[in-house]
PDB file of N, CA and C in Angstrom:
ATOM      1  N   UNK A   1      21.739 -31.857 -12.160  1.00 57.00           N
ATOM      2  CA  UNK A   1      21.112 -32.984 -11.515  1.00 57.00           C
ATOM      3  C   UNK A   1      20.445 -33.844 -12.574  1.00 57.00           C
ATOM      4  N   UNK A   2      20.322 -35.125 -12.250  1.00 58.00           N
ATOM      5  CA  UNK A   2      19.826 -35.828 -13.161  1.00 58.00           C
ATOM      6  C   UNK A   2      18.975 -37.194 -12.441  1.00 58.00           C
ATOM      7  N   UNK A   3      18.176 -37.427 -12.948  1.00 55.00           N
ATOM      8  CA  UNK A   3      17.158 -38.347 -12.771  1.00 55.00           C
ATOM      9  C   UNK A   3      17.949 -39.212 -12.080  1.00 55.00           C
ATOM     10  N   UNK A   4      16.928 -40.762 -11.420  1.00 67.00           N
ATOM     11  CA  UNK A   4      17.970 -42.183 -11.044  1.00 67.00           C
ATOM     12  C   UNK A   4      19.315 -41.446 -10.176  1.00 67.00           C
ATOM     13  N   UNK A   5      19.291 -40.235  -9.439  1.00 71.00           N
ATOM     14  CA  UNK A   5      20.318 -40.035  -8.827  1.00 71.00           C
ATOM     15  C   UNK A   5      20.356 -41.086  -7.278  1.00 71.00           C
ATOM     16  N   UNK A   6      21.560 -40.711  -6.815  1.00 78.00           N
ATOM     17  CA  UNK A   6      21.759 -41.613  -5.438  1.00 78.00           C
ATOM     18  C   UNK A   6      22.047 -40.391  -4.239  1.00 78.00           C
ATOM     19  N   UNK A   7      22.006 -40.849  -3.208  1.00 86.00           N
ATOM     20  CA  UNK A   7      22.138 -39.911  -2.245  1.00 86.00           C
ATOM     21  C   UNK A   7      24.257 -40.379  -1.791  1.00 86.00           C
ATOM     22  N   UNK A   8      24.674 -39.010  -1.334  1.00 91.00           N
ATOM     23  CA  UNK A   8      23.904 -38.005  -0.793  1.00 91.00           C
ATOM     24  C   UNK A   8      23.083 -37.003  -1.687  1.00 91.00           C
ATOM     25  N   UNK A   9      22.322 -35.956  -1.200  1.00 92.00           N
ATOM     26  CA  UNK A   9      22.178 -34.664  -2.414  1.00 92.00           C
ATOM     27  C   UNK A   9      23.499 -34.492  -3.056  1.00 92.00           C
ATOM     28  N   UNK A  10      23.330 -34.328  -4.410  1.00 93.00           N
ATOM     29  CA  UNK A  10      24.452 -33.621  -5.099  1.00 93.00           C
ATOM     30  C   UNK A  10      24.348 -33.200  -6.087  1.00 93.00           C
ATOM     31  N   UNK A  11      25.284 -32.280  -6.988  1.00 94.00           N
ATOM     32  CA  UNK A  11      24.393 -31.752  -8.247  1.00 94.00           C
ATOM     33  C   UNK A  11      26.360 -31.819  -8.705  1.00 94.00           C
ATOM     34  N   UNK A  12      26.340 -32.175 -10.270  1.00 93.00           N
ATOM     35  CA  UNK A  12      27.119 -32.282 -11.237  1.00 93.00           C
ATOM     36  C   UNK A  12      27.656 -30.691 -11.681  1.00 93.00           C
ATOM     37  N   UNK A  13      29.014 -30.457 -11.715  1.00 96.00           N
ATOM     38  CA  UNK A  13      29.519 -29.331 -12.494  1.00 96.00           C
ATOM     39  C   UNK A  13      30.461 -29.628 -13.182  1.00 96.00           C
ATOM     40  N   UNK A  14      30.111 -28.950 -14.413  1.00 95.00           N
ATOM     41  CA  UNK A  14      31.425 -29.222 -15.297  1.00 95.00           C
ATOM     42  C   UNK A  14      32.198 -27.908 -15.931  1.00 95.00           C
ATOM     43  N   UNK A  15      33.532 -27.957 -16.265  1.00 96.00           N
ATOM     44  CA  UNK A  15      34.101 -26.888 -16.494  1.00 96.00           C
ATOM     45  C   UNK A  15      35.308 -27.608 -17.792  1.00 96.00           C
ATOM     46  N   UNK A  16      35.187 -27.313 -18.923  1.00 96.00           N
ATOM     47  CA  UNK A  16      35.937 -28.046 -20.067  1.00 96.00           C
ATOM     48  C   UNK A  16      36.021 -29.523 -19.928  1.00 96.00           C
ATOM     49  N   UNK A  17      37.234 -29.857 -19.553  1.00 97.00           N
ATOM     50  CA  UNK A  17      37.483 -31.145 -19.462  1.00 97.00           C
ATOM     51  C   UNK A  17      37.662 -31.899 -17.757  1.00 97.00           C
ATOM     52  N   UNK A  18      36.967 -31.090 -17.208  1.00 98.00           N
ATOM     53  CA  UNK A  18      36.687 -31.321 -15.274  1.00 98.00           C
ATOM     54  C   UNK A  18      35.355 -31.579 -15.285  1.00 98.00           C
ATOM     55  N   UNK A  19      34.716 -32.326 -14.413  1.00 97.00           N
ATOM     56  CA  UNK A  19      33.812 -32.616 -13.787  1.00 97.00           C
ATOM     57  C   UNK A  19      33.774 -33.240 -12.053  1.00 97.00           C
ATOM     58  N   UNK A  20      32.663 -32.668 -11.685  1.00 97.00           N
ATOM     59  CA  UNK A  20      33.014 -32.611  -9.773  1.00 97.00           C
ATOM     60  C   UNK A  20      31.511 -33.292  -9.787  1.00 97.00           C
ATOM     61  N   UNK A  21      31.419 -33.813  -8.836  1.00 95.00           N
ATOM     62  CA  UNK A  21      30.008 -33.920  -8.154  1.00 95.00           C
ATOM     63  C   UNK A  21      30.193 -33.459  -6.636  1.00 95.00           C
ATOM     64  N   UNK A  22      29.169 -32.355  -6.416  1.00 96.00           N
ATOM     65  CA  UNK A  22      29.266 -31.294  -5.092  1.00 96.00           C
ATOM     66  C   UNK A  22      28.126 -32.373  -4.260  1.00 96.00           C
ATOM     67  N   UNK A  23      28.240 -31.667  -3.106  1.00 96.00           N
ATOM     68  CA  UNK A  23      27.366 -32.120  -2.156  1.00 96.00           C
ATOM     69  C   UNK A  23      26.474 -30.719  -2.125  1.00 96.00           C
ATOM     70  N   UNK A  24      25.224 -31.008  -1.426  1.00 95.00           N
ATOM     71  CA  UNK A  24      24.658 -29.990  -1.657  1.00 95.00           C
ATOM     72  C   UNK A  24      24.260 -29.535  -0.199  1.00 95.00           C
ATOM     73  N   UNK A  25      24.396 -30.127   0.493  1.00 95.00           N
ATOM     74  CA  UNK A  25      24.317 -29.535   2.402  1.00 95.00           C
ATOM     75  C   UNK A  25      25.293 -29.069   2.050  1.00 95.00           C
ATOM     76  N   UNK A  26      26.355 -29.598   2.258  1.00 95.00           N
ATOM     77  CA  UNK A  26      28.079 -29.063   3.072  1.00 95.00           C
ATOM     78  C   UNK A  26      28.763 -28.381   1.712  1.00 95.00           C
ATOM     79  N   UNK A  27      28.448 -28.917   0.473  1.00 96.00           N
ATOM     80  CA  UNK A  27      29.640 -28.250  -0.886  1.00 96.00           C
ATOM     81  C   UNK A  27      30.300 -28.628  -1.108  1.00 96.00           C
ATOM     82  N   UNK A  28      30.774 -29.911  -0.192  1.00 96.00           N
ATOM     83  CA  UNK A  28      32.013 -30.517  -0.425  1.00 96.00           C
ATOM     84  C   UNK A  28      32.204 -31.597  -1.540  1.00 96.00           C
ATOM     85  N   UNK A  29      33.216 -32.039  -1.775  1.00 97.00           N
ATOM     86  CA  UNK A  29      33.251 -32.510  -3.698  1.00 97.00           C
ATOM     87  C   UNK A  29      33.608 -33.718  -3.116  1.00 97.00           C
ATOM     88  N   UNK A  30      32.233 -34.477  -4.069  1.00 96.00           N
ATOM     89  CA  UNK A  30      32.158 -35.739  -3.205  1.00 96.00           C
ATOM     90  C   UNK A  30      32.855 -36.289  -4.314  1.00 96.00           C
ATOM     91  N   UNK A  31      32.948 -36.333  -5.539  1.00 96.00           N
ATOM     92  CA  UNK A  31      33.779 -36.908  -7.213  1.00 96.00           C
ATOM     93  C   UNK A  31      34.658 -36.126  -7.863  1.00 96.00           C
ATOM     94  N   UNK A  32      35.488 -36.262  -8.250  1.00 97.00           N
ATOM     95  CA  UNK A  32      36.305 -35.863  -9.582  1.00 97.00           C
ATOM     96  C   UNK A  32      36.791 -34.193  -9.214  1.00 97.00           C
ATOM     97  N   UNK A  33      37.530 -33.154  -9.895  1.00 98.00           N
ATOM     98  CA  UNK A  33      37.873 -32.243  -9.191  1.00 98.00           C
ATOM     99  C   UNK A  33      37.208 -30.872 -10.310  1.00 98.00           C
ATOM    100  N   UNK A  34      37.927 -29.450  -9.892  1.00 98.00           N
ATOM    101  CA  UNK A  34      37.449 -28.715 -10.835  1.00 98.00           C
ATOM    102  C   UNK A  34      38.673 -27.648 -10.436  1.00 98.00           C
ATOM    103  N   UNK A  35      38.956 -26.530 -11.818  1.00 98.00           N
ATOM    104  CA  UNK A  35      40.068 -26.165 -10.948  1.00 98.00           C
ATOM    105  C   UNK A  35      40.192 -24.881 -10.729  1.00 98.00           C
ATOM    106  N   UNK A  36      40.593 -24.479  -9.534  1.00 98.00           N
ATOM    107  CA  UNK A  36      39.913 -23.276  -8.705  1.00 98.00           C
ATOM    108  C   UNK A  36      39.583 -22.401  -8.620  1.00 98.00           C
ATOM    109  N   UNK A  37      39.554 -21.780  -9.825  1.00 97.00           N
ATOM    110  CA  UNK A  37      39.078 -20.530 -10.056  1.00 97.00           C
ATOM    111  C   UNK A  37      37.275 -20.903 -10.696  1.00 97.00           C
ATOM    112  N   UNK A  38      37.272 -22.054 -11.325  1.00 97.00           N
ATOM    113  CA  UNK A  38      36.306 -22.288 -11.579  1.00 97.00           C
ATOM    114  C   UNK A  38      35.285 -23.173 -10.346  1.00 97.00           C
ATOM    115  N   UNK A  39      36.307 -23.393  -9.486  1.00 98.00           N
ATOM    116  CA  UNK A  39      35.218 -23.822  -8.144  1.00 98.00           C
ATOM    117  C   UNK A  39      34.886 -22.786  -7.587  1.00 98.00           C
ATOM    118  N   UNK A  40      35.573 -21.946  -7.340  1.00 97.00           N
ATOM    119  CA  UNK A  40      34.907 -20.633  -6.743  1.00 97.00           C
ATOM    120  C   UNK A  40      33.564 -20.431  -6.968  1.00 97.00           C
ATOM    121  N   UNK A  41      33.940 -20.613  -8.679  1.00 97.00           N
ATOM    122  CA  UNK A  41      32.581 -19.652  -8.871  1.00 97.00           C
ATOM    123  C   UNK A  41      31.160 -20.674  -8.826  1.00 97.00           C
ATOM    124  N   UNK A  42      31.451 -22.259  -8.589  1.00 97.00           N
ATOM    125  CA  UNK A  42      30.215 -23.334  -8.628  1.00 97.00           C
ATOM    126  C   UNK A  42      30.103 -22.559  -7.273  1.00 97.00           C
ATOM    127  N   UNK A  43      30.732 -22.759  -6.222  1.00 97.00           N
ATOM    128  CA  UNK A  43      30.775 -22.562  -5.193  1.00 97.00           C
ATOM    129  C   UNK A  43      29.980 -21.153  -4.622  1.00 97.00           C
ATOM    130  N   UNK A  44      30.293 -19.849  -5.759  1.00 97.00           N
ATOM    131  CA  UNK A  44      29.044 -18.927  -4.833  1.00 97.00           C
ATOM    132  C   UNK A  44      27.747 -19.092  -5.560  1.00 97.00           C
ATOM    133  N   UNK A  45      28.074 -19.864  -7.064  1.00 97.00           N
ATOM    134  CA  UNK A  45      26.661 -19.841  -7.176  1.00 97.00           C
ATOM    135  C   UNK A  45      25.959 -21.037  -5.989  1.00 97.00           C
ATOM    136  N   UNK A  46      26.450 -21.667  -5.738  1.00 97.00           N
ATOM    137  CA  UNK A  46      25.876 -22.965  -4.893  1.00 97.00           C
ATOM    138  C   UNK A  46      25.012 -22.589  -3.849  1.00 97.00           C
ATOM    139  N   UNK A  47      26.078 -21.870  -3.614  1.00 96.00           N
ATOM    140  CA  UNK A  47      25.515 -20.859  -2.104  1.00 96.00           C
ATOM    141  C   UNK A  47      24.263 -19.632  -1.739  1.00 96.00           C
ATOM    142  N   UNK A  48      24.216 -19.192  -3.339  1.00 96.00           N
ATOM    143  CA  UNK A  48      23.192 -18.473  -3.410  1.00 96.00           C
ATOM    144  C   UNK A  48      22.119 -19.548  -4.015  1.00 96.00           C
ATOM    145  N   UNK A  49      21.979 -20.296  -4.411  1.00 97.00           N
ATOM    146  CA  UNK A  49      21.295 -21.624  -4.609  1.00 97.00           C
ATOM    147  C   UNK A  49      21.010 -22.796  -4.319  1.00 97.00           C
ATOM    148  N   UNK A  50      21.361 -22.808  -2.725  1.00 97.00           N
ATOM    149  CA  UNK A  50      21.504 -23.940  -1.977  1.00 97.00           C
ATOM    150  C   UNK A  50      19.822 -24.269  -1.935  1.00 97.00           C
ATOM    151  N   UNK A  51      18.917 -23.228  -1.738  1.00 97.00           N
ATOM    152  CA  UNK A  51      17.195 -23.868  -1.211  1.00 97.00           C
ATOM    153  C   UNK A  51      16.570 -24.545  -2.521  1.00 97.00           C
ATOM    154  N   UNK A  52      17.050 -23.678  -3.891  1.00 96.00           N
ATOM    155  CA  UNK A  52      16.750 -24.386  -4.786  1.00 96.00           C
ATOM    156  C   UNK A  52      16.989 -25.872  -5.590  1.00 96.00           C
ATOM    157  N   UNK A  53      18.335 -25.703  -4.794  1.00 96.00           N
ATOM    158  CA  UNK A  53      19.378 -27.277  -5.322  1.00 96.00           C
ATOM    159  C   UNK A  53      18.415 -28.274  -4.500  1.00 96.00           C
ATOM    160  N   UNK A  54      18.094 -28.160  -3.633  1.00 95.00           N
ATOM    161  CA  UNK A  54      17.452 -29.205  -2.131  1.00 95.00           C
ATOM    162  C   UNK A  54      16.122 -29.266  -2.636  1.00 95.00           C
ATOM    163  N   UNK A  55      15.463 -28.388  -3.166  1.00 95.00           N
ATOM    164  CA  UNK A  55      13.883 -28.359  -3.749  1.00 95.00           C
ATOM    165  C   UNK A  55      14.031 -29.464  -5.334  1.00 95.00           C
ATOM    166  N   UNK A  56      15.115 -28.827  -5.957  1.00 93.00           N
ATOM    167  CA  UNK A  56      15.165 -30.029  -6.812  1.00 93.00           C
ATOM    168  C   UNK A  56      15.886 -31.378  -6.497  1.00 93.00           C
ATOM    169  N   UNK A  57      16.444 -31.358  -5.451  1.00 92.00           N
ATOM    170  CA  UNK A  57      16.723 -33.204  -5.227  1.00 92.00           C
ATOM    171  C   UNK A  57      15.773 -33.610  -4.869  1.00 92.00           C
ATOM    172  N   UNK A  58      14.352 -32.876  -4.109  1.00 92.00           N
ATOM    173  CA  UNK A  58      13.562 -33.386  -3.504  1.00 92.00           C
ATOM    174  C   UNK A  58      12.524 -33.963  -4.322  1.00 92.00           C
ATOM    175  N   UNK A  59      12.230 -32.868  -5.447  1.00 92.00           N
ATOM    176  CA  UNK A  59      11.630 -33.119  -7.263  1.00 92.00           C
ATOM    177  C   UNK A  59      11.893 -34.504  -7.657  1.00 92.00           C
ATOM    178  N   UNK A  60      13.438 -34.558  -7.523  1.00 88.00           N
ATOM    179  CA  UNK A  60      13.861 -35.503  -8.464  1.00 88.00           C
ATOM    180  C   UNK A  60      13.411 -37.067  -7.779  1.00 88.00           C
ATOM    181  N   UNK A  61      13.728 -36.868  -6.256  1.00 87.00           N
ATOM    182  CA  UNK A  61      13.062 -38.119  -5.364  1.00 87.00           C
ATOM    183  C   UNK A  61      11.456 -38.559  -5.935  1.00 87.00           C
ATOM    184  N   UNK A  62      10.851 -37.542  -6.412  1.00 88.00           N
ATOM    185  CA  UNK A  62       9.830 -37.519  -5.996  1.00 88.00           C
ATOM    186  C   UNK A  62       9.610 -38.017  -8.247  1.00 88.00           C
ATOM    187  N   UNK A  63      10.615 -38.396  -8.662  1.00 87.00           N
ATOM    188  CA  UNK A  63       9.884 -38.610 -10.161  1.00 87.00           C
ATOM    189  C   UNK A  63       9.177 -36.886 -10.666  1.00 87.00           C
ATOM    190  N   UNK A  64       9.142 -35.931 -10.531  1.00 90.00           N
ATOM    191  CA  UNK A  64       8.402 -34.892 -10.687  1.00 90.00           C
ATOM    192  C   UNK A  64       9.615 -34.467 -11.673  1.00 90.00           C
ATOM    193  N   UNK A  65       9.232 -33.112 -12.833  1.00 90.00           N
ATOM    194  CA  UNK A  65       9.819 -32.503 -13.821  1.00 90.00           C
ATOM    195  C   UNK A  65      10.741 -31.481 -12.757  1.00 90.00           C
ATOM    196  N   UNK A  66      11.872 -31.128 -13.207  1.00 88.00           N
ATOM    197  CA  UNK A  66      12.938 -30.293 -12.497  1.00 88.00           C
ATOM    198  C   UNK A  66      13.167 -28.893 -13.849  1.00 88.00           C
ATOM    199  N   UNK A  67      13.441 -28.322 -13.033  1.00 90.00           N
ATOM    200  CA  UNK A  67      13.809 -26.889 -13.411  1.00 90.00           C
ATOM    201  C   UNK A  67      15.042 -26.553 -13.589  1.00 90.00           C
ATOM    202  N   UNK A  68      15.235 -26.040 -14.642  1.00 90.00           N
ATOM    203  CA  UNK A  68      16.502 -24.716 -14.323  1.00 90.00           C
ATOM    204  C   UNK A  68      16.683 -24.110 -13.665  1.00 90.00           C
ATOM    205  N   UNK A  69      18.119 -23.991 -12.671  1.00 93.00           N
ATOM    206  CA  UNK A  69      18.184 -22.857 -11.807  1.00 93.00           C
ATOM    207  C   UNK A  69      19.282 -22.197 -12.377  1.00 93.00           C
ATOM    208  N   UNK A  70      18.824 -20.856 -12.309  1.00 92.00           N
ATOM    209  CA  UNK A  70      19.409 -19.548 -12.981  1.00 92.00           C
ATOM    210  C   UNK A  70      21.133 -19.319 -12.806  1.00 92.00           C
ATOM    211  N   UNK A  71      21.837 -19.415 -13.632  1.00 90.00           N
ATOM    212  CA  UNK A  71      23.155 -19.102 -13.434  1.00 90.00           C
ATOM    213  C   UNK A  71      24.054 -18.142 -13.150  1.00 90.00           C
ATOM    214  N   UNK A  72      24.999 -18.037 -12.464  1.00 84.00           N
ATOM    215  CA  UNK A  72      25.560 -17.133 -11.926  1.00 84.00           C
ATOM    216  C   UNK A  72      26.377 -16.194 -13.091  1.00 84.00           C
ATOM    217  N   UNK A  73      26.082 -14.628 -12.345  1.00 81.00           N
ATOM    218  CA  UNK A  73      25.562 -13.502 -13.786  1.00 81.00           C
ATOM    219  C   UNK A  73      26.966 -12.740 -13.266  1.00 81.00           C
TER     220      UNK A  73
END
């Protein structure tokens, strides 16, 4: 996620030479693609990180410092 973002929620993944922009309610890939073995895995981390993704769009609305959220192990 990055500052000056636009709605909807969404958070940026990249994988070599792919980049997606996810939605962060639904997951669904609102930009560019990623390829599938590597969506999977945005995808369960997403899911186990959905309250945190929404706490930081809400950060980011709000001008406030954003966090790292922990990557899938």
């Amino acid at each position: 996620m990055f500052y000056e973002e636009h709605n909807p929620p969404h958070f940026h993944a990249y994988y070599n030479e792919y980049q997606a922009l996810i939605g962060i309610h639904d997951f669904r890939i609102l930009q560019g693609s990623l390829p599938p073995k590597a969506l999977a895995l945005v995808m369960e981390w997403a899911m186990l990180h959905k309250k945190e993704l929404l706490e930081e769009w809400e950060r980011i609305e709000k001008k406030l410092e954003i966090f790292k959220i922990e990557p899938l192990k």
